[in-house]
Structures are given as structure tokens and as C-alpha cells.
Amino acid sequence: MIMMLSNSQVQCSDCRKSVNKQDTFTALGGSRELTYRCRACYSVNKDLGLGSKEKPAIKKEYFCGRCKYKFKSMGNLCPYCSKQDQVLEQVHSVMDLL
């Protein structure tokens, strides 16, 4: 059994140069098609093409005055009493207190 390696050329999606397919990094584009990036473009733009650029939502610390419960959540609904009328975001620095 003989295995042959293909030396096919593909076009880099960033610089549009023709490069060897084995020397590229692949990623799924926005239209779900396979895109190729040469080593030079990949080292400069590592974060491009790896998903959305939005920052993920960060959980904040809250305190419910009704049930005296501290919790972390992305929303201000208390997981203990399921109300949000007495939920306050936690203060962590002296400047926040002033």
C-alpha cells in the first residue's frame, strides 16, 4: 500500500497568495465554508476566524436583602427567592463606596 501526499496549492484567505495546502491553517468561515490561512497570516492574526469577537458575559456578585443570600449570576434575579426587588450588586472597593 503506497500513500501519496498531495502538494496541492490553495489560496490564503487573508493575503491571497498561493501556498501549499500542508502549510496552512484551516478554519470555518462565516458561511460555513473552509478557509485557509498561511503561516505568516496566522501568526499575525491568530484571533481572527475563531468565533465571535464579543466578550463573553461575566457573572457579577449580588446580594438579596430579602433572604440574605449572596450569589453570582449574569442577571439580578435571586435564585433562592426568585425575586429581584431587593437584589443589589456587591460593592468591592472603597471608591465604589464613596
C-alpha positions as protocol buffer text, in pm:
chain_id: "A"
residue {
  index: 1
  type: MET
  ca { x: 0 y: 0 z: 0 }
}
residue {
  index: 2
  type: ILE
  ca { x: 153 y: 329 z: -112 }
}
residue {
  index: 3
  type: MET
  ca { x: 41 y: 655 z: 40 }
}
residue {
  index: 4
  type: MET
  ca { x: 94 y: 972 z: -161 }
}
residue {
  index: 5
  type: LEU
  ca { x: 98 y: 1317 z: -9 }
}
residue {
  index: 6
  type: SER
  ca { x: -77 y: 1583 z: -210 }
}
residue {
  index: 7
  type: ASN
  ca { x: 114 y: 1902 z: -276 }
}
residue {
  index: 8
  type: SER
  ca { x: -189 y: 2094 z: -391 }
}
residue {
  index: 9
  type: GLN
  ca { x: -189 y: 2470 z: -379 }
}
residue {
  index: 10
  type: VAL
  ca { x: -463 y: 2677 z: -211 }
}
residue {
  index: 11
  type: GLN
  ca { x: -519 y: 3048 z: -179 }
}
residue {
  index: 12
  type: CYS
  ca { x: -469 y: 3217 z: 160 }
}
residue {
  index: 13
  type: SER
  ca { x: -791 y: 3391 z: 264 }
}
residue {
  index: 14
  type: ASP
  ca { x: -600 y: 3692 z: 406 }
}
residue {
  index: 15
  type: CYS
  ca { x: -308 y: 3772 z: 174 }
}
residue {
  index: 16
  type: ARG
  ca { x: -444 y: 3587 z: -134 }
}
residue {
  index: 17
  type: LYS
  ca { x: -110 y: 3417 z: -202 }
}
residue {
  index: 18
  type: SER
  ca { x: -95 y: 3065 z: -339 }
}
residue {
  index: 19
  type: VAL
  ca { x: 55 y: 2836 z: -72 }
}
residue {
  index: 20
  type: ASN
  ca { x: 99 y: 2463 z: -18 }
}
residue {
  index: 21
  type: LYS
  ca { x: -211 y: 2313 z: 145 }
}
residue {
  index: 22
  type: GLN
  ca { x: 2 y: 2129 z: 403 }
}
residue {
  index: 23
  type: ASP
  ca { x: 148 y: 2461 z: 526 }
}
residue {
  index: 24
  type: THR
  ca { x: -186 y: 2624 z: 607 }
}
residue {
  index: 25
  type: PHE
  ca { x: -424 y: 2652 z: 900 }
}
residue {
  index: 26
  type: THR
  ca { x: -790 y: 2589 z: 828 }
}
residue {
  index: 27
  type: ALA
  ca { x: -1100 y: 2739 z: 984 }
}
residue {
  index: 28
  type: LEU
  ca { x: -1470 y: 2751 z: 912 }
}
residue {
  index: 29
  type: GLY
  ca { x: -1576 y: 3085 z: 772 }
}
residue {
  index: 30
  type: GLY
  ca { x: -1896 y: 3274 z: 843 }
}
residue {
  index: 31
  type: SER
  ca { x: -2075 y: 3096 z: 560 }
}
residue {
  index: 32
  type: ARG
  ca { x: -1963 y: 2757 z: 698 }
}
residue {
  index: 33
  type: GLU
  ca { x: -1706 y: 2710 z: 420 }
}
residue {
  index: 34
  type: LEU
  ca { x: -1349 y: 2602 z: 482 }
}
residue {
  index: 35
  type: THR
  ca { x: -1094 y: 2886 z: 465 }
}
residue {
  index: 36
  type: TYR
  ca { x: -716 y: 2852 z: 451 }
}
residue {
  index: 37
  type: ARG
  ca { x: -461 y: 3082 z: 617 }
}
residue {
  index: 38
  type: CYS
  ca { x: -85 y: 3072 z: 555 }
}
residue {
  index: 39
  type: ARG
  ca { x: 159 y: 3058 z: 847 }
}
residue {
  index: 40
  type: ALA
  ca { x: 254 y: 3427 z: 819 }
}
residue {
  index: 41
  type: CYS
  ca { x: -106 y: 3549 z: 828 }
}
residue {
  index: 42
  type: TYR
  ca { x: -197 y: 3307 z: 1107 }
}
residue {
  index: 43
  type: SER
  ca { x: 86 y: 3427 z: 1331 }
}
residue {
  index: 44
  type: VAL
  ca { x: -22 y: 3791 z: 1284 }
}
residue {
  index: 45
  type: ASN
  ca { x: -398 y: 3738 z: 1316 }
}
residue {
  index: 46
  type: LYS
  ca { x: -441 y: 3439 z: 1547 }
}
residue {
  index: 47
  type: ASP
  ca { x: -774 y: 3553 z: 1689 }
}
residue {
  index: 48
  type: LEU
  ca { x: -945 y: 3611 z: 1353 }
}
residue {
  index: 49
  type: GLY
  ca { x: -1183 y: 3344 z: 1237 }
}
residue {
  index: 50
  type: LEU
  ca { x: -1213 y: 3168 z: 1571 }
}
residue {
  index: 51
  type: GLY
  ca { x: -1564 y: 3276 z: 1653 }
}
residue {
  index: 52
  type: SER
  ca { x: -1738 y: 3592 z: 1759 }
}
residue {
  index: 53
  type: LYS
  ca { x: -1539 y: 3887 z: 1882 }
}
residue {
  index: 54
  type: GLU
  ca { x: -1789 y: 3975 z: 2152 }
}
residue {
  index: 55
  type: LYS
  ca { x: -1668 y: 3940 z: 2507 }
}
residue {
  index: 56
  type: PRO
  ca { x: -1847 y: 3666 z: 2698 }
}
residue {
  index: 57
  type: ALA
  ca { x: -2088 y: 3778 z: 2966 }
}
residue {
  index: 58
  type: ILE
  ca { x: -1926 y: 3792 z: 3309 }
}
residue {
  index: 59
  type: LYS
  ca { x: -2108 y: 3686 z: 3620 }
}
residue {
  index: 60
  type: LYS
  ca { x: -2143 y: 3960 z: 3881 }
}
residue {
  index: 61
  type: GLU
  ca { x: -2180 y: 3922 z: 4255 }
}
residue {
  index: 62
  type: TYR
  ca { x: -2520 y: 4012 z: 4402 }
}
residue {
  index: 63
  type: PHE
  ca { x: -2680 y: 4022 z: 4745 }
}
residue {
  index: 64
  type: CYS
  ca { x: -3052 y: 3966 z: 4808 }
}
residue {
  index: 65
  type: GLY
  ca { x: -3177 y: 4175 z: 5102 }
}
residue {
  index: 66
  type: ARG
  ca { x: -3498 y: 3974 z: 5127 }
}
residue {
  index: 67
  type: CYS
  ca { x: -3340 y: 3634 z: 5200 }
}
residue {
  index: 68
  type: LYS
  ca { x: -2983 y: 3749 z: 5295 }
}
residue {
  index: 69
  type: TYR
  ca { x: -2833 y: 3539 z: 5015 }
}
residue {
  index: 70
  type: LYS
  ca { x: -2508 y: 3613 z: 4826 }
}
residue {
  index: 71
  type: PHE
  ca { x: -2481 y: 3476 z: 4474 }
}
residue {
  index: 72
  type: LYS
  ca { x: -2306 y: 3520 z: 4139 }
}
residue {
  index: 73
  type: SER
  ca { x: -2516 y: 3549 z: 3827 }
}
residue {
  index: 74
  type: MET
  ca { x: -2539 y: 3719 z: 3488 }
}
residue {
  index: 75
  type: GLY
  ca { x: -2881 y: 3857 z: 3584 }
}
residue {
  index: 76
  type: ASN
  ca { x: -3015 y: 4010 z: 3903 }
}
residue {
  index: 77
  type: LEU
  ca { x: -3283 y: 3751 z: 3980 }
}
residue {
  index: 78
  type: CYS
  ca { x: -3225 y: 3581 z: 4316 }
}
residue {
  index: 79
  type: PRO
  ca { x: -3201 y: 3202 z: 4272 }
}
residue {
  index: 80
  type: TYR
  ca { x: -3322 y: 3146 z: 4629 }
}
residue {
  index: 81
  type: CYS
  ca { x: -3644 y: 3352 z: 4638 }
}
residue {
  index: 82
  type: SER
  ca { x: -3687 y: 3418 z: 4260 }
}
residue {
  index: 83
  type: LYS
  ca { x: -3739 y: 3792 z: 4312 }
}
residue {
  index: 84
  type: GLN
  ca { x: -3531 y: 4089 z: 4211 }
}
residue {
  index: 85
  type: ASP
  ca { x: -3685 y: 4381 z: 4402 }
}
residue {
  index: 86
  type: GLN
  ca { x: -3423 y: 4378 z: 4683 }
}
residue {
  index: 87
  type: VAL
  ca { x: -3123 y: 4246 z: 4489 }
}
residue {
  index: 88
  type: LEU
  ca { x: -2815 y: 4470 z: 4497 }
}
residue {
  index: 89
  type: GLU
  ca { x: -2484 y: 4439 z: 4317 }
}
residue {
  index: 90
  type: GLN
  ca { x: -2195 y: 4379 z: 4560 }
}
residue {
  index: 91
  type: VAL
  ca { x: -1951 y: 4664 z: 4629 }
}
residue {
  index: 92
  type: HIS
  ca { x: -1586 y: 4558 z: 4628 }
}
residue {
  index: 93
  type: SER
  ca { x: -1373 y: 4872 z: 4654 }
}
residue {
  index: 94
  type: VAL
  ca { x: -1354 y: 5184 z: 4866 }
}
residue {
  index: 95
  type: MET
  ca { x: -1406 y: 5401 z: 4556 }
}
residue {
  index: 96
  type: ASP
  ca { x: -1740 y: 5226 z: 4493 }
}
residue {
  index: 97
  type: LEU
  ca { x: -1848 y: 5321 z: 4846 }
}
residue {
  index: 98
  type: LEU
  ca { x: -1766 y: 5693 z: 4801 }
}
